[in-house]
Amino acid sequence: MFESLSERLDSAFKSLKGEGRITELNIASTVKEIRRALIDADVNYKIAKEFTDKIKDAAVGEKVITAISPGQLMTKIVKDELTQLMGGNEVELNAKGNPAIILIAGLQGSGKTTFSGKLANYLKSKKGFSPMLVAADIYRPAAIDQLKVLGGQIGVDVYSEPENKDAVAIAQNAVKEARTRNKNVLIIDTAGRLAVDEVMMTEVANVKNAVNPQEILFVVDSMTGQDAVNTAKAFNDRLNFSGVVLTKLDGDTRGGAALSIKYTVDKPIKFISSGEKMDTLDVFYPERMAQRILG
Ligand code: GDP
């Protein structure tokens, strides 16, 4: 993951290794290399520039510290700033409610249904919840079947109404059913489209208004880089979601989405998903991710 960015940052720090101390000159050239590495990782220019300006200020401010080498100092500064760029502290999922309602939104193929299954599995096996999944994709009967297969694998009930073409009614009925069955978390998998479109947005917004979810999680394929960031913006403008889920991190070699999304929509990344198996879901910790990037 993010191999190229890790290598490029490493080489930027290595070029400082021979230097006895940090100077404005070697800071400038290291910062330039870092900026190029970020842009090549598909981070947009403005974010990369602002990021490296902060690195520069921090490095200039600290140049008197002689206890650690310039390379180590720069690595620490970059790690702290990467952590901040990705949100600083982790933000917990709000699953309090009777039932707690978690609405899942995103484009078709982003990994919504897979993530819904993984989240149900995580809440059930790691957090002791009693979840229920809801198939609210009224356009693709296959989406209902897919969710049922996943539910079967993890032992979680799946609520669906294959004949009903009203996503709002399905979601409302599911809330009642969850109470009857004593389920304390409801995960509603909504319909996606191949691109941002008005019908999809209106439908998800209507479901949101009808059931008043504790969480609206926007799911996005991290491999799509800047497109992921633009899609996030469109969904956030319309839905004001509460968190981001980055999927397919196993295939993302660049990292642009992970690095830019928080900055762009000012919403925390809550989970990262990296694989098709039901247990490949992780809570997102900005600091751990920064550490992974720096190797
Ligand atoms: P949806 O249309 O948004 O519900 O997307 P799906 O959950 O059906 O996922 C689309 C495809 O991506 C499927 O083939 C999934 O198996 C695959 N997929 C989902 N999440 C991941 C992931 O984290 N890593 C990988 N490699 N594939 C994934």
Short mmCIF file of C-alpha atoms and ligand atoms in Angstrom, two decimals:
data_model
loop_
_atom_site.label_atom_id
_atom_site.label_comp_id
_atom_site.label_asym_id
_atom_site.label_seq_id
_atom_site.Cartn_x
_atom_site.Cartn_y
_atom_site.Cartn_z
CA MET A 1 0.00 0.00 0.00
CA PHE A 2 1.19 3.51 -0.87
CA GLU A 3 4.55 1.94 -1.82
CA SER A 4 5.62 4.66 -4.14
CA LEU A 5 4.87 7.48 -1.69
CA SER A 6 6.73 5.64 1.08
CA GLU A 7 9.76 5.16 -1.13
CA ARG A 8 9.80 8.74 -2.30
CA LEU A 9 9.53 10.14 1.24
CA ASP A 10 12.25 7.79 2.38
CA SER A 11 14.55 9.02 -0.34
CA ALA A 12 13.74 12.65 0.52
CA PHE A 13 14.80 11.97 4.13
CA LYS A 14 17.87 10.03 3.04
CA SER A 15 19.16 13.01 1.13
CA LEU A 16 19.27 14.80 4.49
CA LYS A 17 21.23 12.02 6.11
CA GLY A 18 24.67 13.25 5.15
CA GLU A 19 23.86 16.72 6.42
CA GLY A 20 25.17 17.58 9.88
CA ARG A 21 22.40 20.01 10.59
CA ILE A 22 19.22 21.28 9.15
CA THR A 23 19.50 24.51 7.15
CA GLU A 24 17.08 26.60 5.15
CA LEU A 25 18.70 25.29 2.01
CA ASN A 26 18.36 21.59 2.73
CA ILE A 27 14.88 22.12 4.15
CA ALA A 28 13.85 23.76 0.89
CA SER A 29 15.08 20.92 -1.28
CA THR A 30 13.59 18.21 0.96
CA VAL A 31 10.26 20.00 1.07
CA LYS A 32 10.24 20.22 -2.71
CA GLU A 33 10.80 16.48 -3.00
CA ILE A 34 8.01 15.81 -0.51
CA ARG A 35 5.65 18.04 -2.48
CA ARG A 36 6.41 16.22 -5.73
CA ALA A 37 5.92 12.87 -4.02
CA LEU A 38 2.49 13.95 -2.75
CA ILE A 39 1.39 15.23 -6.13
CA ASP A 40 2.50 11.97 -7.74
CA ALA A 41 0.46 10.15 -5.09
CA ASP A 42 -2.57 12.00 -6.53
CA VAL A 43 -2.89 14.58 -3.78
CA ASN A 44 -4.16 17.83 -5.25
CA TYR A 45 -1.68 20.65 -5.68
CA LYS A 46 -3.27 23.02 -3.18
CA ILE A 47 -3.29 20.42 -0.41
CA ALA A 48 0.28 19.36 -1.20
CA LYS A 49 1.45 22.96 -1.16
CA GLU A 50 -0.24 23.82 2.11
CA PHE A 51 1.08 20.61 3.64
CA THR A 52 4.66 21.27 2.64
CA ASP A 53 4.47 24.90 3.74
CA LYS A 54 3.60 23.64 7.21
CA ILE A 55 6.51 21.18 7.10
CA LYS A 56 8.82 24.00 6.13
CA ASP A 57 7.65 26.28 8.95
CA ALA A 58 7.95 23.50 11.50
CA ALA A 59 11.43 22.54 10.29
CA VAL A 60 12.72 26.11 10.25
CA GLY A 61 11.33 26.63 13.74
CA GLU A 62 13.15 23.56 15.04
CA LYS A 63 16.50 23.93 13.41
CA VAL A 64 18.26 24.55 16.70
CA ILE A 65 17.56 21.04 17.99
CA THR A 66 20.84 19.24 17.65
CA ALA A 67 20.05 16.09 19.61
CA ILE A 68 18.54 14.30 16.64
CA SER A 69 19.71 14.15 13.05
CA PRO A 70 18.10 16.29 10.35
CA GLY A 71 16.65 13.15 8.73
CA GLN A 72 15.02 12.02 11.99
CA LEU A 73 13.74 15.50 12.70
CA MET A 74 12.15 15.79 9.27
CA THR A 75 10.61 12.32 9.56
CA LYS A 76 8.98 13.30 12.83
CA ILE A 77 7.65 16.58 11.46
CA VAL A 78 6.22 14.86 8.39
CA LYS A 79 4.65 12.11 10.48
CA ASP A 80 2.91 14.66 12.72
CA GLU A 81 1.63 16.64 9.75
CA LEU A 82 0.44 13.51 7.89
CA THR A 83 -1.45 12.51 11.03
CA GLN A 84 -3.11 15.94 11.16
CA LEU A 85 -3.89 15.88 7.44
CA MET A 86 -5.75 12.58 7.89
CA GLY A 87 -7.75 13.87 10.84
CA GLY A 88 -5.55 13.79 13.95
CA ASN A 89 -7.35 11.53 16.39
CA GLU A 90 -9.57 8.61 15.46
CA VAL A 91 -13.32 9.25 15.64
CA GLU A 92 -15.52 6.51 17.03
CA LEU A 93 -18.64 5.23 15.36
CA ASN A 94 -21.81 6.41 17.08
CA ALA A 95 -23.88 3.28 17.52
CA LYS A 96 -26.17 4.48 20.32
CA GLY A 97 -29.87 4.27 19.63
CA ASN A 98 -32.88 2.00 19.75
CA PRO A 99 -31.90 0.82 17.25
CA ALA A 100 -28.88 2.87 16.19
CA ILE A 101 -29.29 3.53 12.48
CA ILE A 102 -26.33 3.58 10.14
CA LEU A 103 -27.02 4.64 6.59
CA ILE A 104 -24.54 3.54 3.93
CA ALA A 105 -24.19 5.67 0.80
CA GLY A 106 -21.84 5.75 -2.18
CA LEU A 107 -21.50 4.98 -5.87
CA GLN A 108 -22.27 1.58 -7.31
CA GLY A 109 -19.19 -0.64 -7.14
CA SER A 110 -17.59 1.39 -4.37
CA GLY A 111 -17.90 -1.54 -1.99
CA LYS A 112 -21.03 -0.50 -0.05
CA THR A 113 -22.60 -3.92 0.21
CA THR A 114 -19.33 -5.62 1.12
CA PHE A 115 -18.68 -2.94 3.73
CA SER A 116 -22.21 -3.25 5.17
CA GLY A 117 -21.50 -6.93 5.78
CA LYS A 118 -18.11 -6.20 7.28
CA LEU A 119 -19.52 -3.53 9.58
CA ALA A 120 -22.28 -5.86 10.79
CA ASN A 121 -19.66 -8.52 11.44
CA TYR A 122 -17.40 -6.05 13.28
CA LEU A 123 -20.23 -4.74 15.46
CA LYS A 124 -21.45 -8.24 16.23
CA SER A 125 -18.18 -10.04 16.87
CA LYS A 126 -15.99 -7.25 18.26
CA LYS A 127 -18.48 -4.93 19.94
CA GLY A 128 -21.23 -7.28 21.12
CA PHE A 129 -24.07 -5.63 19.17
CA SER A 130 -27.03 -7.38 17.68
CA PRO A 131 -27.16 -5.93 14.16
CA MET A 132 -29.62 -6.26 11.30
CA LEU A 133 -28.81 -5.50 7.68
CA VAL A 134 -31.32 -3.81 5.39
CA ALA A 135 -31.28 -4.16 1.62
CA ALA A 136 -32.70 -0.86 0.40
CA ASP A 137 -31.43 -1.07 -3.20
CA ILE A 138 -34.71 -1.16 -5.09
CA TYR A 139 -33.12 -1.30 -8.54
CA ARG A 140 -30.86 -4.32 -8.40
CA PRO A 141 -32.44 -7.56 -7.13
CA ALA A 142 -28.90 -8.99 -7.16
CA ALA A 143 -27.93 -6.53 -4.44
CA ILE A 144 -30.51 -8.11 -2.12
CA ASP A 145 -29.13 -11.59 -2.85
CA GLN A 146 -25.56 -10.39 -2.32
CA LEU A 147 -26.45 -8.97 1.10
CA LYS A 148 -28.29 -12.18 2.03
CA VAL A 149 -25.23 -14.26 1.17
CA LEU A 150 -23.03 -12.01 3.32
CA GLY A 151 -25.59 -12.04 6.15
CA GLY A 152 -25.61 -15.84 6.00
CA GLN A 153 -21.83 -15.98 6.25
CA ILE A 154 -21.70 -13.83 9.37
CA GLY A 155 -24.95 -14.94 10.99
CA VAL A 156 -26.73 -11.59 10.74
CA ASP A 157 -30.40 -11.13 9.75
CA VAL A 158 -31.06 -9.34 6.46
CA TYR A 159 -34.29 -7.41 6.04
CA SER A 160 -35.62 -6.94 2.51
CA GLU A 161 -38.87 -6.39 0.65
CA PRO A 162 -38.12 -7.53 -2.91
CA GLU A 163 -41.50 -6.38 -4.26
CA ASN A 164 -41.38 -2.94 -2.67
CA LYS A 165 -40.01 -0.11 -4.84
CA ASP A 166 -40.07 2.52 -2.11
CA ALA A 167 -36.71 2.73 -0.33
CA VAL A 168 -38.09 5.07 2.35
CA ALA A 169 -40.89 2.65 3.27
CA ILE A 170 -38.45 -0.28 3.36
CA ALA A 171 -36.17 1.63 5.73
CA GLN A 172 -39.08 2.66 7.98
CA ASN A 173 -40.45 -0.88 8.09
CA ALA A 174 -36.97 -2.17 8.88
CA VAL A 175 -36.72 0.12 11.91
CA LYS A 176 -39.98 -1.32 13.30
CA GLU A 177 -38.85 -4.85 12.52
CA ALA A 178 -35.51 -4.28 14.28
CA ARG A 179 -37.39 -3.30 17.45
CA THR A 180 -39.60 -6.38 17.20
CA ARG A 181 -36.56 -8.61 16.77
CA ASN A 182 -34.57 -6.80 19.51
CA LYS A 183 -31.82 -5.67 17.17
CA ASN A 184 -29.89 -2.67 18.42
CA VAL A 185 -28.08 -1.63 15.23
CA LEU A 186 -29.57 -1.27 11.79
CA ILE A 187 -27.26 -0.99 8.78
CA ILE A 188 -29.08 0.27 5.70
CA ASP A 189 -27.38 -0.47 2.37
CA THR A 190 -28.74 1.98 -0.20
CA ALA A 191 -28.71 1.95 -4.01
CA GLY A 192 -25.75 3.45 -5.80
CA ARG A 193 -25.29 4.67 -9.34
CA LEU A 194 -22.26 4.66 -11.58
CA ALA A 195 -21.91 8.43 -11.25
CA VAL A 196 -23.35 11.10 -8.98
CA ASP A 197 -26.95 11.62 -10.06
CA GLU A 198 -29.99 13.43 -8.78
CA VAL A 199 -32.32 10.43 -8.46
CA MET A 200 -29.85 8.56 -6.27
CA MET A 201 -29.10 11.61 -4.11
CA THR A 202 -32.78 12.42 -3.62
CA GLU A 203 -33.53 8.86 -2.65
CA VAL A 204 -30.74 8.65 -0.07
CA ALA A 205 -31.66 12.09 1.27
CA ASN A 206 -35.30 10.97 1.63
CA VAL A 207 -34.25 7.85 3.54
CA LYS A 208 -32.06 10.03 5.74
CA ASN A 209 -34.92 12.41 6.53
CA ALA A 210 -37.34 9.56 7.22
CA VAL A 211 -35.22 7.53 9.65
CA ASN A 212 -32.87 10.15 11.11
CA PRO A 213 -29.70 8.01 11.26
CA GLN A 214 -27.00 8.29 13.93
CA GLU A 215 -24.40 7.81 11.22
CA ILE A 216 -24.30 8.35 7.49
CA LEU A 217 -21.21 6.66 6.16
CA PHE A 218 -19.98 7.55 2.71
CA VAL A 219 -18.20 4.59 1.10
CA VAL A 220 -15.62 5.23 -1.57
CA ASP A 221 -13.12 3.22 -3.59
CA SER A 222 -9.72 4.59 -2.59
CA MET A 223 -8.19 3.44 -5.87
CA THR A 224 -10.06 6.22 -7.67
CA GLY A 225 -7.83 8.92 -6.13
CA GLN A 226 -8.97 12.46 -6.93
CA ASP A 227 -12.29 11.18 -8.30
CA ALA A 228 -12.93 9.73 -4.86
CA VAL A 229 -12.35 13.16 -3.35
CA ASN A 230 -14.68 14.87 -5.84
CA THR A 231 -17.39 12.27 -5.27
CA ALA A 232 -17.02 12.75 -1.52
CA LYS A 233 -17.60 16.45 -1.97
CA ALA A 234 -20.77 15.90 -4.02
CA PHE A 235 -22.21 13.45 -1.47
CA ASN A 236 -21.28 15.64 1.48
CA ASP A 237 -22.84 18.74 -0.06
CA ARG A 238 -26.08 16.84 -0.37
CA LEU A 239 -26.12 14.50 2.62
CA ASN A 240 -23.82 16.11 5.17
CA PHE A 241 -22.51 12.64 6.01
CA SER A 242 -20.84 11.82 9.32
CA GLY A 243 -17.89 9.75 8.18
CA VAL A 244 -15.96 8.22 5.32
CA VAL A 245 -15.13 4.59 4.62
CA LEU A 246 -12.22 3.95 2.31
CA THR A 247 -12.45 0.62 0.53
CA LYS A 248 -10.03 -1.39 -1.59
CA LEU A 249 -6.98 -0.07 0.19
CA ASP A 250 -5.38 -3.38 -0.71
CA GLY A 251 -5.28 -2.20 -4.32
CA ASP A 252 -4.44 1.44 -3.71
CA THR A 253 -0.77 2.00 -4.45
CA ARG A 254 -0.91 5.81 -4.43
CA GLY A 255 -2.86 7.00 -1.41
CA GLY A 256 -4.26 10.30 -2.75
CA ALA A 257 -7.80 9.70 -1.49
CA ALA A 258 -6.70 8.74 2.03
CA LEU A 259 -4.54 11.84 2.22
CA SER A 260 -6.97 14.38 0.75
CA ILE A 261 -10.49 13.44 1.79
CA LYS A 262 -10.46 14.79 5.35
CA TYR A 263 -9.01 18.09 4.18
CA THR A 264 -11.63 18.42 1.43
CA VAL A 265 -14.86 17.52 3.24
CA ASP A 266 -13.75 17.97 6.85
CA LYS A 267 -15.30 14.67 7.88
CA PRO A 268 -13.37 11.88 9.57
CA ILE A 269 -12.38 8.65 7.87
CA LYS A 270 -13.89 6.08 10.23
CA PHE A 271 -13.02 2.74 8.63
CA ILE A 272 -10.65 1.30 6.07
CA SER A 273 -11.48 -1.83 4.21
CA SER A 274 -8.93 -3.92 2.42
CA GLY A 275 -10.18 -7.16 0.99
CA GLU A 276 -13.29 -9.12 0.21
CA LYS A 277 -13.32 -11.26 3.35
CA MET A 278 -15.73 -10.26 6.10
CA ASP A 279 -13.00 -9.75 8.71
CA THR A 280 -10.87 -7.31 6.72
CA LEU A 281 -12.20 -4.10 8.23
CA ASP A 282 -10.20 -1.75 10.42
CA VAL A 283 -11.01 1.33 12.44
CA PHE A 284 -9.03 4.19 10.91
CA TYR A 285 -6.23 5.58 13.08
CA PRO A 286 -4.58 8.58 11.38
CA GLU A 287 -1.34 8.19 13.32
CA ARG A 288 -0.97 4.50 12.47
CA MET A 289 -1.59 5.26 8.83
CA ALA A 290 1.03 8.02 8.87
CA GLN A 291 3.46 5.56 10.45
CA ARG A 292 2.68 2.98 7.76
CA ILE A 293 3.30 5.52 5.03
CA LEU A 294 6.64 6.41 6.53
CA GLY A 295 7.55 2.71 6.81
P1 GDP B 1 -21.49 -1.79 -4.11
O1 GDP B 1 -22.01 -1.78 -5.51
O2 GDP B 1 -21.07 -0.42 -3.69
O3 GDP B 1 -22.40 -2.42 -3.13
O4 GDP B 1 -20.13 -2.62 -4.15
P2 GDP B 1 -19.81 -4.13 -3.74
O5 GDP B 1 -19.78 -4.29 -2.27
O6 GDP B 1 -20.69 -5.04 -4.52
O7 GDP B 1 -18.28 -4.25 -4.23
C1 GDP B 1 -17.93 -4.14 -5.61
C2 GDP B 1 -16.77 -5.10 -5.87
O8 GDP B 1 -15.60 -4.70 -5.13
C3 GDP B 1 -17.06 -6.53 -5.46
O9 GDP B 1 -16.49 -7.39 -6.41
C4 GDP B 1 -16.37 -6.65 -4.11
O10 GDP B 1 -16.00 -7.99 -3.84
C5 GDP B 1 -15.15 -5.76 -4.30
N1 GDP B 1 -14.67 -5.18 -3.05
C6 GDP B 1 -15.37 -4.53 -2.09
N2 GDP B 1 -14.57 -4.09 -1.10
C7 GDP B 1 -13.31 -4.46 -1.42
C8 GDP B 1 -12.02 -4.27 -0.81
O11 GDP B 1 -11.85 -3.66 0.25
N3 GDP B 1 -10.95 -4.79 -1.49
C9 GDP B 1 -11.07 -5.45 -2.67
N4 GDP B 1 -9.98 -5.90 -3.27
N5 GDP B 1 -12.26 -5.61 -3.27
C10 GDP B 1 -13.37 -5.14 -2.67
#
